[in-house]
Amino acid sequence: MTPPAPSTKMNTKNSNKKKGFFRKKTVEEAVPQDEDVIDFNEESSTASLDKGTFTKKDLIAPPAFYRGEVKEGDWMKVGNLYERSFVMQGFPSTVQVGWLDELYNYEGDMDVTLHIQPADDREALDSLTSKIVQFESQLSIESEKGNIRNLTKLRSDIDNLYAQRSKLEQNQENLFYLQIAANLYAPSMESLDKQTQKLDNKLKGRKIYMMPTYLRQADGYKSALPFGRTYLPDKFRNFNTGALLTTFPFYHSDIMHESGVFVGQNYVTGTPILIDFYDKSKLNNSNITVFGKAGSGKTFFVSLLTMRSAGRGVRTVIIDPEGEYYPVTKSLGGSHIYIAPGSDSFINPFDIESEQHLNEDGSTTETVDVKAKVADVLNLIEVMSGGMTAEERSLVSMTIRRVYNNKGITENPESLRVSESYYDSDSDIFYQEGKMKPMPTFSDFHAELEKVAVQELNESLKRLATSLRMFKKGEVYELFDTQTSENLRNFKDAPIVTFDISRLDENILRPVGMYVALQWTWEKFVKKNPKIQKRVVCDEAWMLVNPNMAGHEMTAQFLENCARRIRKRNGGLLVASQNFREFDSSEQGRAVLTNATVNIFLQQDPVDISSLKDRFNLSDGESSFLLRAQRGEMLIRIKQESAVAQVVAFETEKILIDKAKEYIGGIGHS
């Protein structure tokens, strides 16, 4: 039989700081026999030092070990310290991230070492098959006896064994042999016994049993030292890949901002994770990324974060391409807007708003950036047309500017209004700043574009005008040739506004609808009320940067600009997506990642994990955790700090969302 590869050894040192089947291994299998193994029978360190040379053991092992008194019971004397060696022999039936933290974080003076060896795949499969046959035979016997209790457990064990074998056959899992050894130190024998009892009490609560290596203390002691080998070859237990990754210690941070929003519960410490996304003394900006595969709990997490942020005064606009945020919108009393043919809510993409700037004395001033608006509309036309030449872009840009000039709209905020402050008795609305002018529409633009095409004798522009005609009033895609509906024009105090574009045609109207929604959000929401904390949520943001989506260059650029510019408007961008690799492959997507201070990762797809690991410099343990995380389990990264957490919903939050879902069912929401 070919011996397994040498063990991977992981050693942790604490000094006054804060199911499967068993298989015993032979000495030849477990202990590599090669020239580099430390020989404890070689000449003493004192002798070698007298000669002026160092042996291998002098470089690794403390010389005090060889001068100390060795007791072949359950303790040893190492220098001036009393020491007891342990090996783990009792394991919990199931393991999860953090199950060894009581051991790793024990406040006493202790070494902990993990020896890990891969199992032979064929041998593992044969062992599993043999175990299945054994259990099925036992099942047949118990069935004849009528032992119902035993039957249930046996069937469960058999199902688990079949599932394990299937994963091994498909290379979804591997088997490993694991040994956990530890050395505990104390200044006196009395103290050592007390520390031993204290350690035992802590671990018993997690059904972990560290047993002293009776009569083998020297072997146990050496096994927990950093030699890369074990002297206890019979103390291994098999672990599959998923169980093994839970043994790796993470660097855990307790993230607790004094005025923060509850994001989740630290998986390891049990403490709440509180993040104040708008505290500039703690975070560079308020931008967030949330990545997780389908079914990982991404939408539920974003909904909870939105609900809790609303309680702190944060207003939110959600761009919802899949129609998933109706429950949270309804539960908060927000505005759920369908952008779809037949909807009673309309957006005019030519709307232009003044921008409010907060002065040092607390007052605000207004400006109108016509040039920026022209650029935004130009990009929209690019999305509608599927692409333009440089010449066409120049002429279309000129045309858009003319449309605003024709309405008398300039950089002066007063040019946007037709009157002074007044009360409209018909609509019961008080216009404090004066009533807004009717804005240009797509029909106004299209008529002007046809004029320019004739004036310039430009056949290319004529063809462009012809291709854009389908977006005019009365044509098949007339949705955006309209004045903005009153419910959106006078949007004031709703804590959340959700633009549901799930009913739009994916090939033509959805990219246009997404861009129009983003435009409205910037004009009507981000640019207004600089004193109010605000957040823009773009779910399934990979669509905005997907090269297969029409007009992706424009939507991607808009997303990047929002990430860079929203901070100055007291806002933050939350980007949520399930396709990280696709998002990261875009230049604009990478810019969004660079400008995000808080990164949250839920369970990841294997195709994305390599890109995610490289982009965020994740450890092997963090990467493995994300591959096998359960729904609602997440890794939070703020700068270089990491915390493994669990999404926790309070009962009142569940009730609100459940009631909203009941309401949806009552109105036939799809």
Coordinates of C-alpha atoms in Angstrom, one line a residue, residues 155-548:
R155 CA -32.1 4.9 7.2
S156 CA -30.7 8.4 7.9
D157 CA -27.2 7.0 8.2
I158 CA -27.5 5.0 5.0
D159 CA -28.8 8.1 3.1
N160 CA -25.8 10.1 4.4
L161 CA -23.4 7.4 3.4
Y162 CA -24.8 7.2 -0.1
A163 CA -24.7 11.0 -0.4
Q164 CA -21.1 11.0 0.8
R165 CA -20.1 8.3 -1.7
S166 CA -21.8 10.2 -4.5
K167 CA -19.9 13.4 -3.7
L168 CA -16.6 11.4 -3.7
E169 CA -17.4 9.8 -7.0
Q170 CA -18.2 13.2 -8.6
N171 CA -15.1 14.8 -7.0
Q172 CA -17.4 17.2 -5.1
E173 CA -15.8 16.1 -1.8
N174 CA -12.6 14.5 -0.6
L175 CA -11.8 12.6 2.6
F176 CA -9.0 13.5 5.0
Y177 CA -7.6 12.2 8.2
L178 CA -7.5 14.7 11.0
Q179 CA -5.7 14.7 14.4
I180 CA -5.9 17.6 16.9
A181 CA -3.1 17.6 19.5
A182 CA -2.5 20.2 22.3
N183 CA 0.0 21.0 25.0
L184 CA -1.1 22.8 28.1
Y185 CA 1.4 24.6 30.4
A186 CA 1.2 25.9 33.9
P187 CA 3.7 27.1 36.6
S188 CA 2.7 24.4 39.1
M189 CA 1.1 21.1 39.3
E190 CA -1.9 22.5 41.1
S191 CA -2.4 25.2 38.5
L192 CA -2.0 22.6 35.7
D193 CA -4.9 20.5 37.2
K194 CA -7.1 23.5 37.6
Q195 CA -6.4 24.6 34.0
T196 CA -7.1 21.1 32.8
Q197 CA -10.5 21.1 34.5
K198 CA -11.3 24.5 33.2
L199 CA -10.5 23.5 29.6
D200 CA -12.5 20.3 30.0
N201 CA -15.6 22.3 31.2
K202 CA -15.4 24.7 28.3
L203 CA -15.1 22.0 25.7
K204 CA -17.7 19.6 27.1
G205 CA -20.4 22.2 26.3
R206 CA -19.5 21.7 22.6
K207 CA -19.2 17.9 23.0
I208 CA -15.5 18.1 22.4
Y209 CA -13.3 15.8 24.5
M210 CA -9.6 16.4 24.7
M211 CA -8.0 13.3 26.5
P212 CA -4.6 13.4 28.1
T213 CA -2.2 11.0 26.3
Y214 CA -1.8 8.7 29.3
L215 CA 1.6 6.9 29.4
R216 CA 2.4 8.6 26.1
Q217 CA 3.1 12.2 27.2
A218 CA 6.4 12.4 25.4
D219 CA 4.8 11.4 22.1
G220 CA 1.9 13.7 22.7
Y221 CA 4.2 16.6 23.5
K222 CA 6.3 16.2 20.4
S223 CA 3.1 15.8 18.2
A224 CA 1.9 19.3 19.2
L225 CA 5.3 20.9 18.5
P226 CA 6.0 22.4 15.1
F227 CA 7.8 19.4 13.5
G228 CA 5.4 18.7 10.8
R229 CA 4.8 15.1 12.0
T230 CA 2.8 13.2 14.6
Y231 CA 4.0 10.6 17.1
L232 CA 0.4 9.4 17.7
P233 CA -0.4 7.5 14.4
D234 CA -3.5 5.8 15.9
K235 CA -5.3 9.0 16.9
F236 CA -6.7 10.1 13.5
R237 CA -10.4 10.6 12.5
N238 CA -11.7 11.0 9.0
F239 CA -13.3 14.3 7.9
N240 CA -14.8 15.3 4.6
T241 CA -13.9 18.6 2.9
G242 CA -16.8 20.5 4.3
A243 CA -16.2 19.4 7.8
L244 CA -12.5 20.0 7.5
L245 CA -12.8 23.6 6.5
T246 CA -14.6 24.4 9.7
T247 CA -11.5 23.5 11.7
F248 CA -9.4 26.4 10.2
P249 CA -9.2 29.4 12.5
F250 CA -10.5 32.7 11.0
Y251 CA -9.4 36.1 11.9
H252 CA -12.5 37.5 13.5
S253 CA -13.3 41.1 14.1
D254 CA -16.0 42.4 16.4
I255 CA -17.4 45.2 14.3
M256 CA -19.5 47.4 16.6
H257 CA -20.0 51.0 15.6
E258 CA -21.8 52.9 18.4
S259 CA -24.6 54.2 16.2
G260 CA -24.5 51.4 13.6
V261 CA -27.3 49.3 12.0
F262 CA -27.6 45.6 13.1
V263 CA -26.2 43.7 10.1
G264 CA -25.9 40.2 11.6
Q265 CA -24.5 38.1 14.5
N266 CA -20.9 37.2 14.7
Y267 CA -20.7 33.5 14.1
V268 CA -17.8 33.0 16.4
T269 CA -18.2 35.4 19.3
G270 CA -22.0 35.7 19.2
T271 CA -21.8 39.4 19.4
P272 CA -23.9 41.7 17.2
I273 CA -22.3 43.3 14.1
L274 CA -23.2 47.0 14.0
I275 CA -22.1 49.2 11.0
D276 CA -22.7 52.9 10.7
F277 CA -22.4 53.2 6.9
Y278 CA -22.5 57.0 7.0
D279 CA -19.9 57.7 9.7
K280 CA -17.0 59.2 7.6
S281 CA -14.7 58.8 10.6
K282 CA -14.9 55.0 10.3
L283 CA -15.7 54.5 6.6
N284 CA -14.3 56.2 3.5
N285 CA -17.7 56.1 1.9
S286 CA -21.2 54.5 2.2
N287 CA -20.9 52.1 -0.8
I288 CA -21.7 48.4 -0.2
T289 CA -21.4 45.3 -2.4
V290 CA -23.4 42.1 -1.7
F291 CA -22.5 39.0 -3.7
G292 CA -24.1 35.6 -3.3
K293 CA -25.3 32.8 -5.5
A294 CA -29.0 32.1 -6.1
G295 CA -30.6 30.8 -2.9
S296 CA -27.9 32.2 -0.6
G297 CA -30.3 34.7 1.0
K298 CA -29.0 37.8 -0.8
T299 CA -32.4 39.4 -1.4
F300 CA -33.6 38.7 2.1
F301 CA -30.4 40.3 3.6
V302 CA -30.8 43.5 1.4
S303 CA -34.4 43.7 2.5
L304 CA -33.5 43.5 6.2
L305 CA -30.8 46.0 5.8
T306 CA -33.2 48.4 4.0
M307 CA -35.8 47.9 6.7
R308 CA -33.3 48.6 9.5
S309 CA -31.7 51.5 7.8
A310 CA -35.2 53.1 7.3
G311 CA -35.6 53.0 11.1
R312 CA -32.4 55.2 11.3
G313 CA -33.7 57.7 8.8
V314 CA -32.0 56.4 5.6
R315 CA -34.2 56.7 2.5
T316 CA -33.7 54.1 -0.2
V317 CA -34.4 53.7 -3.9
I318 CA -34.2 50.1 -5.3
I319 CA -33.8 49.2 -9.0
D320 CA -35.5 45.8 -9.0
P321 CA -35.1 43.8 -12.2
E322 CA -36.7 40.6 -10.8
G323 CA -39.7 42.0 -8.9
E324 CA -38.4 40.7 -5.5
Y325 CA -38.6 43.8 -3.2
Y326 CA -42.4 44.3 -3.1
P327 CA -42.7 42.8 0.4
V328 CA -40.2 45.1 2.1
T329 CA -41.5 48.1 0.1
K330 CA -45.1 47.4 1.2
S331 CA -44.0 46.7 4.9
L332 CA -42.3 50.1 5.1
G333 CA -45.2 52.0 3.5
G334 CA -43.1 52.9 0.5
S335 CA -43.9 53.4 -3.2
H336 CA -43.7 50.4 -5.5
I337 CA -43.5 51.6 -9.1
Y338 CA -44.0 49.3 -12.0
I339 CA -42.2 50.5 -15.1
A340 CA -44.2 48.6 -17.7
P341 CA -46.8 49.1 -20.5
G342 CA -50.2 49.7 -18.9
S343 CA -48.7 51.0 -15.6
D344 CA -50.2 54.2 -14.1
S345 CA -46.6 55.5 -13.3
F346 CA -44.6 57.1 -16.0
I347 CA -41.1 58.6 -16.1
N348 CA -40.0 61.2 -18.6
P349 CA -36.3 60.6 -19.2
F350 CA -35.9 64.3 -20.3
D351 CA -36.8 65.6 -16.8
I352 CA -34.1 67.9 -15.4
E353 CA -33.8 69.0 -11.8
S354 CA -31.8 71.6 -10.0
E355 CA -29.1 70.2 -7.6
Q356 CA -29.0 71.2 -4.0
H357 CA -25.6 71.9 -2.4
L358 CA -25.1 72.1 1.3
N359 CA -23.0 75.1 2.4
E360 CA -20.8 75.3 5.4
D361 CA -23.3 77.5 7.2
G362 CA -26.0 74.8 6.8
S363 CA -27.9 76.6 4.0
T364 CA -28.4 75.2 0.5
T365 CA -27.8 76.6 -3.0
E366 CA -29.2 75.4 -6.3
T367 CA -27.6 74.8 -9.6
V368 CA -28.7 73.3 -12.9
D369 CA -26.1 71.2 -14.7
V370 CA -27.6 71.1 -18.3
K371 CA -24.3 69.8 -19.7
A372 CA -24.5 66.7 -17.5
K373 CA -28.1 66.1 -18.3
V374 CA -27.4 66.3 -22.0
A375 CA -24.7 63.6 -21.5
D376 CA -27.2 61.4 -19.6
V377 CA -29.9 61.7 -22.3
L378 CA -27.2 61.1 -25.0
N379 CA -26.3 57.8 -23.3
L380 CA -30.0 56.9 -23.1
I381 CA -30.4 57.4 -26.9
E382 CA -27.3 55.2 -27.3
V383 CA -29.0 52.5 -25.4
M384 CA -32.2 52.9 -27.4
S385 CA -30.4 52.8 -30.7
G386 CA -28.0 50.0 -29.9
G387 CA -25.0 52.1 -30.7
M388 CA -24.0 55.3 -32.6
T389 CA -21.0 56.5 -34.5
A390 CA -18.9 59.4 -33.3
E391 CA -20.5 61.7 -35.8
E392 CA -24.0 60.7 -34.8
R393 CA -23.2 61.2 -31.1
S394 CA -22.0 64.7 -31.9
L395 CA -25.2 65.6 -33.8
V396 CA -27.5 63.9 -31.3
S397 CA -25.8 65.8 -28.5
M398 CA -26.4 69.1 -30.3
T399 CA -30.0 68.1 -30.9
I400 CA -30.6 67.4 -27.2
R401 CA -29.2 70.8 -26.3
R402 CA -31.5 72.5 -28.7
V403 CA -34.5 70.7 -27.2
Y404 CA -33.7 72.2 -23.8
N405 CA -33.0 75.6 -25.3
N406 CA -36.4 75.6 -27.0
K407 CA -38.0 75.2 -23.6
G408 CA -35.9 78.1 -22.2
I409 CA -34.0 75.8 -19.8
T410 CA -30.6 77.1 -18.8
E411 CA -28.2 76.7 -15.9
N412 CA -30.4 79.1 -13.9
P413 CA -32.7 77.2 -11.5
E414 CA -35.5 79.8 -12.1
S415 CA -35.6 78.6 -15.8
L416 CA -37.1 75.3 -14.7
R417 CA -40.2 77.0 -13.2
V418 CA -43.1 79.0 -14.6
S419 CA -44.3 80.7 -11.5
E420 CA -43.6 81.8 -7.9
S421 CA -44.7 79.8 -4.9
Y422 CA -48.5 79.0 -5.1
Y423 CA -51.2 76.5 -3.9
D424 CA -52.9 74.3 -6.5
S425 CA -56.4 73.7 -5.2
D426 CA -57.1 71.0 -7.8
S427 CA -54.2 68.8 -6.8
D428 CA -54.1 70.0 -3.2
I429 CA -50.3 70.7 -3.6
F430 CA -48.3 73.7 -2.4
Y431 CA -45.5 74.5 -4.8
Q432 CA -43.0 76.3 -2.5
E433 CA -40.5 76.8 -5.3
G434 CA -43.0 77.5 -8.0
K435 CA -44.6 75.1 -10.5
M436 CA -42.2 73.2 -12.8
K437 CA -42.4 73.8 -16.6
P438 CA -43.5 70.9 -18.8
M439 CA -40.3 69.1 -19.6
P440 CA -39.2 68.2 -23.1
T441 CA -40.4 64.7 -24.3
F442 CA -39.0 62.1 -26.6
S443 CA -41.4 63.3 -29.3
D444 CA -39.9 66.8 -29.0
F445 CA -36.4 65.3 -29.4
H446 CA -37.4 63.1 -32.3
A447 CA -39.0 66.0 -34.2
E448 CA -35.8 68.1 -33.7
L449 CA -33.6 65.1 -34.7
E450 CA -35.4 64.8 -38.0
K451 CA -35.0 68.6 -38.6
V452 CA -31.2 68.3 -38.0
A453 CA -31.0 65.3 -40.3
V454 CA -32.6 67.3 -43.1
Q455 CA -30.5 70.5 -42.4
E456 CA -27.3 68.5 -42.3
L457 CA -28.2 66.3 -45.3
N458 CA -27.1 63.5 -43.2
E459 CA -28.4 60.1 -44.4
S460 CA -26.9 58.3 -41.3
L461 CA -28.8 60.6 -39.0
K462 CA -32.0 60.0 -41.0
R463 CA -31.6 56.3 -40.6
L464 CA -31.0 56.8 -36.8
A465 CA -34.2 58.9 -36.6
T466 CA -36.1 56.1 -38.4
S467 CA -34.8 53.4 -36.0
L468 CA -35.8 55.5 -33.0
R469 CA -39.3 56.2 -34.2
M470 CA -40.6 53.0 -32.4
F471 CA -40.1 54.8 -29.1
K472 CA -42.5 57.7 -30.0
K473 CA -46.0 58.1 -28.7
G474 CA -48.4 55.8 -30.5
E475 CA -45.6 53.4 -31.5
V476 CA -44.8 49.9 -30.0
Y477 CA -42.4 51.2 -27.4
E478 CA -44.0 54.5 -26.4
L479 CA -43.5 53.9 -22.7
F480 CA -41.0 56.7 -22.2
D481 CA -42.5 59.4 -24.4
T482 CA -44.6 61.1 -21.7
Q483 CA -44.5 63.6 -18.9
T484 CA -43.7 62.1 -15.5
S485 CA -46.7 61.0 -13.6
E486 CA -47.9 63.1 -10.6
N487 CA -47.1 60.3 -8.1
L488 CA -43.4 60.5 -9.1
R489 CA -43.1 64.2 -9.8
N490 CA -44.2 65.0 -6.3
F491 CA -42.3 62.3 -4.6
K492 CA -41.5 63.6 -1.1
D493 CA -41.2 61.5 2.1
A494 CA -41.6 57.8 1.2
P495 CA -38.8 55.9 3.1
I496 CA -38.4 53.6 0.1
V497 CA -39.2 53.7 -3.6
T498 CA -38.8 50.5 -5.7
F499 CA -38.7 50.5 -9.5
D500 CA -39.9 47.1 -10.6
I501 CA -38.8 46.5 -14.2
S502 CA -39.4 42.8 -14.2
R503 CA -42.3 43.1 -16.7
L504 CA -40.3 44.8 -19.4
D505 CA -39.0 42.9 -22.5
E506 CA -35.5 41.7 -21.7
N507 CA -34.0 42.5 -25.1
I508 CA -35.1 46.0 -25.8
L509 CA -37.2 47.7 -23.0
R510 CA -35.5 46.3 -19.9
P511 CA -32.1 47.9 -20.5
V512 CA -33.9 51.2 -21.4
G513 CA -36.1 50.9 -18.3
M514 CA -33.2 50.3 -16.1
Y515 CA -31.3 53.3 -17.4
V516 CA -34.3 55.5 -17.1
A517 CA -34.9 54.4 -13.5
L518 CA -31.3 55.1 -12.7
Q519 CA -31.6 58.6 -14.3
W520 CA -34.7 59.4 -12.4
T521 CA -33.1 58.2 -9.2
W522 CA -30.1 60.6 -9.7
E523 CA -32.2 63.6 -10.7
K524 CA -35.1 63.3 -8.3
F525 CA -33.4 61.5 -5.4
V526 CA -29.6 61.7 -5.1
K527 CA -29.4 65.4 -6.2
K528 CA -32.0 66.4 -3.6
N529 CA -32.0 66.8 0.1
P530 CA -28.3 66.8 0.9
K531 CA -29.0 66.7 4.6
I532 CA -30.8 63.3 4.3
Q533 CA -28.9 60.0 4.3
K534 CA -29.8 58.0 1.2
R535 CA -29.0 54.8 -0.5
V536 CA -29.4 53.5 -4.1
V537 CA -29.8 49.7 -4.4
C538 CA -29.0 48.1 -7.8
D539 CA -30.0 44.4 -7.6
E540 CA -28.7 41.9 -10.2
A541 CA -26.1 44.6 -11.1
W542 CA -24.3 42.2 -13.4
M543 CA -27.0 43.1 -16.0
L544 CA -25.7 46.6 -16.0
V545 CA -22.2 45.5 -17.1
N546 CA -23.1 42.4 -19.1
P547 CA -21.7 42.8 -22.6
N548 CA -24.6 40.8 -24.0

